[in-house]
Short mmCIF file of C-alpha atoms in Angstrom, two decimals:
data_model
loop_
_atom_site.label_atom_id
_atom_site.label_comp_id
_atom_site.label_asym_id
_atom_site.label_seq_id
_atom_site.Cartn_x
_atom_site.Cartn_y
_atom_site.Cartn_z
CA MET A 1 3.09 -6.09 -0.87
CA LYS A 2 3.69 -3.77 -3.83
CA ARG A 3 5.82 -0.64 -3.72
CA LEU A 4 5.47 2.31 -6.07
CA ALA A 5 7.57 1.83 -9.21
CA GLY A 6 10.28 4.44 -9.38
CA PHE A 7 11.02 4.36 -5.67
CA ILE A 8 13.49 1.99 -4.04
CA LEU A 9 12.82 0.57 -0.63
CA LEU A 10 16.19 0.34 1.10
CA LEU A 11 16.28 -1.86 4.15
CA SER A 12 19.72 -3.38 4.21
CA ILE A 13 21.96 -0.46 3.24
CA THR A 14 20.54 2.37 5.29
CA PHE A 15 23.85 2.64 7.14
CA LEU A 16 24.97 4.75 4.18
CA TRP A 17 22.56 7.48 5.26
CA ALA A 18 23.23 9.75 8.25
CA GLU A 19 19.93 10.10 10.07
CA HIS A 20 18.49 13.32 11.43
CA SER A 21 16.83 13.26 14.83
CA ALA A 22 13.93 15.63 14.04
CA LEU A 23 11.05 15.60 11.60
CA ALA A 24 11.69 17.89 8.64
CA GLN A 25 9.55 19.00 5.73
CA ALA A 26 9.95 16.85 2.64
CA PRO A 27 11.23 18.36 -0.61
CA LYS A 28 8.47 20.02 -2.63
CA ASP A 29 9.36 17.88 -5.64
CA LEU A 30 9.78 14.19 -4.81
CA ASP A 31 10.33 13.11 -8.42
CA GLY A 32 13.69 11.37 -8.75
CA LYS A 33 14.09 10.88 -5.01
CA ILE A 34 14.70 7.61 -3.20
CA ALA A 35 12.28 6.59 -0.45
CA PHE A 36 13.35 4.11 2.22
CA LEU A 37 12.37 2.72 5.60
CA SER A 38 14.87 2.98 8.44
CA LYS A 39 14.32 2.34 12.17
CA GLY A 40 10.57 2.69 11.85
CA SER A 41 10.52 5.94 9.85
CA VAL A 42 10.07 6.80 6.17
CA TRP A 43 12.87 8.89 4.67
CA VAL A 44 13.45 10.46 1.25
CA GLY A 45 16.64 11.75 -0.28
CA ASP A 46 18.74 12.13 -3.38
CA PRO A 47 20.17 9.00 -5.04
CA GLY A 48 23.68 10.25 -4.24
CA GLY A 49 22.97 10.31 -0.52
CA ALA A 50 22.43 14.02 0.08
CA GLY A 51 19.32 15.83 1.23
CA ARG A 52 17.85 12.93 3.25
CA VAL A 53 14.78 13.95 5.23
CA ARG A 54 12.54 12.03 7.63
CA ILE A 55 8.92 12.53 6.53
CA THR A 56 7.06 10.53 9.19
CA PRO A 57 7.02 11.48 12.88
CA PRO A 58 9.98 10.04 14.81
CA ASP A 59 7.69 8.91 17.64
CA GLN A 60 5.77 6.59 15.28
CA GLN A 61 6.86 3.12 14.18
CA VAL A 62 6.13 2.46 10.50
CA GLU A 63 5.89 -1.04 9.04
CA GLU A 64 5.21 -0.30 5.37
CA PHE A 65 4.38 2.60 3.06
CA VAL A 66 3.19 3.44 -0.45
CA PHE A 67 3.11 6.73 -2.36
CA SER A 68 0.23 7.79 -4.59
CA PRO A 69 0.68 8.39 -8.32
CA GLY A 70 1.82 11.99 -8.59
CA LEU A 71 3.45 11.68 -5.14
CA ASN A 72 0.93 14.02 -3.49
CA TYR A 73 -0.02 11.51 -0.78
CA LEU A 74 1.69 8.90 1.35
CA ALA A 75 -0.07 6.01 3.06
CA TYR A 76 1.79 4.19 5.81
CA THR A 77 1.05 1.77 8.63
CA LYS A 78 1.60 3.07 12.15
CA ILE A 79 2.04 0.45 14.87
CA ILE A 80 -0.47 1.11 17.66
CA ALA A 81 -0.12 -2.09 19.72
CA TYR A 82 1.27 -5.61 19.83
CA VAL A 83 -1.16 -8.48 20.29
CA ASP A 84 -1.00 -12.28 20.41
CA GLU A 85 -0.55 -13.97 17.07
CA PRO A 86 -3.79 -15.81 16.18
CA GLY A 87 -3.52 -19.58 16.29
CA LEU A 88 -3.60 -22.63 18.51
CA TRP A 89 -0.76 -22.70 21.02
CA GLU A 90 0.38 -25.20 23.62
CA GLU A 91 -0.02 -24.18 27.28
CA ASP A 92 3.74 -23.89 27.81
CA GLU A 93 4.38 -22.24 24.43
CA VAL A 94 5.32 -18.57 24.20
CA VAL A 95 2.72 -16.89 21.99
CA PRO A 96 4.37 -14.72 19.31
CA GLN A 97 3.41 -11.05 19.22
CA ARG A 98 2.10 -9.36 16.13
CA ALA A 99 1.95 -5.64 15.31
CA LEU A 100 -1.49 -4.07 15.08
CA CYS A 101 -1.46 -1.01 12.83
CA ALA A 102 -3.54 1.94 11.74
CA ILE A 103 -3.25 3.41 8.25
CA VAL A 104 -2.14 7.04 8.14
CA ILE A 105 -2.70 9.23 5.06
CA MET A 106 -0.48 12.31 4.88
CA GLU A 107 0.87 14.99 2.55
CA PRO A 108 4.60 14.34 2.35
CA ALA A 109 5.40 17.89 1.20
CA THR A 110 3.82 19.45 4.32
CA GLY A 111 3.78 16.62 6.85
CA LYS A 112 0.04 17.19 7.36
CA VAL A 113 -1.93 14.11 8.44
CA LEU A 114 -5.16 13.95 6.46
CA LYS A 115 -6.71 10.75 7.76
CA VAL A 116 -6.11 7.94 10.23
CA ILE A 117 -7.94 4.67 9.52
CA ASP A 118 -8.10 2.50 12.62
CA PRO A 119 -8.34 -1.30 12.39
CA PRO A 120 -11.69 -2.93 13.20
CA ASP A 121 -11.78 -4.76 16.53
CA GLY A 122 -9.82 -7.99 16.39
CA ASN A 123 -8.65 -7.46 12.81
CA TRP A 124 -5.72 -6.09 10.84
CA ILE A 125 -5.69 -3.54 8.03
CA TYR A 126 -3.05 -3.15 5.33
CA PRO A 127 -2.64 -0.66 2.46
CA ALA A 128 -2.42 -2.42 -0.88
CA GLN A 129 -1.88 0.32 -3.45
CA TRP A 130 -3.18 3.61 -4.77
CA THR A 131 -5.52 2.71 -7.62
CA SER A 132 -5.70 6.37 -8.73
CA PRO A 133 -3.94 9.61 -7.68
CA THR A 134 -6.53 10.04 -4.88
CA GLN A 135 -7.84 6.56 -4.07
CA LEU A 136 -6.14 4.04 -1.80
CA LEU A 137 -7.09 0.36 -1.84
CA TYR A 138 -6.70 -1.36 1.52
CA TYR A 139 -7.89 -4.64 2.96
CA VAL A 140 -9.03 -5.98 6.31
CA ALA A 141 -7.93 -9.41 7.50
CA SER A 142 -8.47 -11.69 10.44
CA GLY A 143 -5.48 -13.63 11.63
CA PHE A 144 -5.88 -16.00 8.70
CA ASP A 145 -8.01 -14.62 5.87
CA VAL A 146 -8.80 -11.39 4.03
CA TRP A 147 -12.48 -10.63 4.62
CA GLY A 148 -12.95 -7.18 3.12
CA TYR A 149 -11.59 -4.64 0.62
CA PHE A 150 -12.06 -0.91 0.95
CA VAL A 151 -11.23 2.20 -1.07
CA TYR A 152 -10.37 5.43 0.73
CA ASP A 153 -10.94 8.52 -1.41
CA GLU A 154 -8.94 11.57 -0.38
CA ARG A 155 -11.35 13.88 -2.24
CA THR A 156 -14.19 12.95 0.13
CA GLY A 157 -12.14 11.86 3.12
CA SER A 158 -14.17 8.67 3.40
CA ALA A 159 -13.82 4.95 2.74
CA ALA A 160 -16.26 2.54 1.11
CA GLU A 161 -16.26 -1.24 0.98
CA ILE A 162 -16.08 -2.86 -2.46
CA ASP A 163 -16.97 -6.41 -3.41
CA VAL A 164 -14.37 -9.13 -2.82
CA GLU A 165 -13.99 -10.01 -6.51
CA LYS A 166 -13.23 -6.43 -7.49
CA GLY A 167 -10.93 -5.97 -4.52
CA GLY A 168 -8.93 -9.08 -5.36
CA ARG A 169 -8.62 -7.94 -8.95
CA LEU A 170 -7.36 -4.50 -7.94
CA MET A 171 -4.82 -6.07 -5.55
CA ASP A 172 -2.97 -7.44 -8.57
CA ALA A 173 -3.63 -4.49 -10.89
CA ASP A 174 -0.94 -2.09 -12.07
CA VAL A 175 -1.59 1.65 -12.10
CA ALA A 176 0.16 4.43 -14.00
CA GLY A 177 -1.48 7.82 -13.68
CA SER A 178 -5.10 7.46 -14.70
CA PHE A 179 -4.51 4.16 -16.51
CA LEU A 180 -4.94 0.71 -14.99
CA LEU A 181 -4.16 -2.86 -16.08
CA TYR A 182 -5.84 -5.90 -14.61
CA THR A 183 -6.69 -9.47 -15.61
CA SER A 184 -9.94 -11.38 -15.53
CA ASP A 185 -10.73 -14.95 -16.52
CA THR A 186 -13.47 -16.72 -18.47
CA GLY A 187 -14.31 -20.33 -19.22
CA LEU A 188 -13.36 -23.59 -17.53
CA GLY A 189 -11.01 -26.42 -18.37
CA ALA A 190 -10.06 -26.40 -22.04
CA THR A 191 -11.86 -23.08 -22.59
CA TYR A 192 -10.20 -21.26 -19.69
CA THR A 193 -8.81 -17.90 -20.82
CA GLU A 194 -7.26 -14.93 -19.05
CA ASN A 195 -8.03 -11.47 -20.36
CA LEU A 196 -5.88 -8.38 -20.02
CA HIS A 197 -7.92 -5.23 -19.44
CA PHE A 198 -6.73 -1.69 -20.15
CA VAL A 199 -8.76 0.92 -18.27
CA ASP A 200 -8.84 4.69 -18.73
CA GLN A 201 -10.10 5.78 -15.32
CA LYS A 202 -10.95 9.27 -16.57
CA THR A 203 -13.34 8.09 -19.27
CA LYS A 204 -14.22 4.77 -17.50
CA GLU A 205 -13.41 2.90 -20.73
CA ASP A 206 -12.46 -0.74 -20.04
CA ARG A 207 -11.04 -2.62 -23.03
CA ILE A 208 -9.74 -6.19 -23.29
CA ILE A 209 -6.52 -5.84 -25.27
CA LEU A 210 -5.23 -9.41 -25.02
CA SER A 211 -6.62 -12.89 -24.27
CA ARG A 212 -4.37 -15.87 -23.63
CA ARG A 213 -4.35 -19.11 -21.67
CA SER A 214 -2.12 -17.45 -19.08
CA ILE A 215 -1.24 -13.82 -18.42
CA GLU A 216 0.96 -12.97 -15.47
CA ASN A 217 2.13 -9.76 -13.80
CA PRO A 218 1.01 -7.12 -16.29
CA LYS A 219 2.84 -3.79 -16.02
#
């Protein structure tokens, strides 16, 4: 899963941070802060170690998180249950448990929860990335395969399904402000070509700026 560039997810060195027991309001300006996951909560603080603040409720267990461009919104997965891992298991085999999560959209500066997106019955949902300052791409999966991509728009407070091809393309896209990079492909065999698209999401202009046999991980 991707994490917002400019933030560092700290999992192994959180012992350097003294943790507060209560939820506190996040700093008004998150620019230049470090965000990290510790004991099921999202925290932010200064790179030097001061000013650390828990920004998700302490009674919720968070698995992953992603900030929007502009840092106005935070999407995170809240564990709501543990269920059997899908698969074929022997009668005497202990079935592994797997976390089932809802996606929570909140304002980190105020702690206000704006939306909770519950998983469809028998499926899992995961946030992929914010494809604009107000739009979150997430996907729905069975135990084995992704079967749907959706975009939640904070301006309307609603989510809409998008086609699988577009969803898969946006999964690997890179976003900076209102600009987006993604790749598409054309041709087969000897004529196969990958194309790098540069999109201005304000004007909806989509330009191919480079075509090569292989283009990987545009940023």
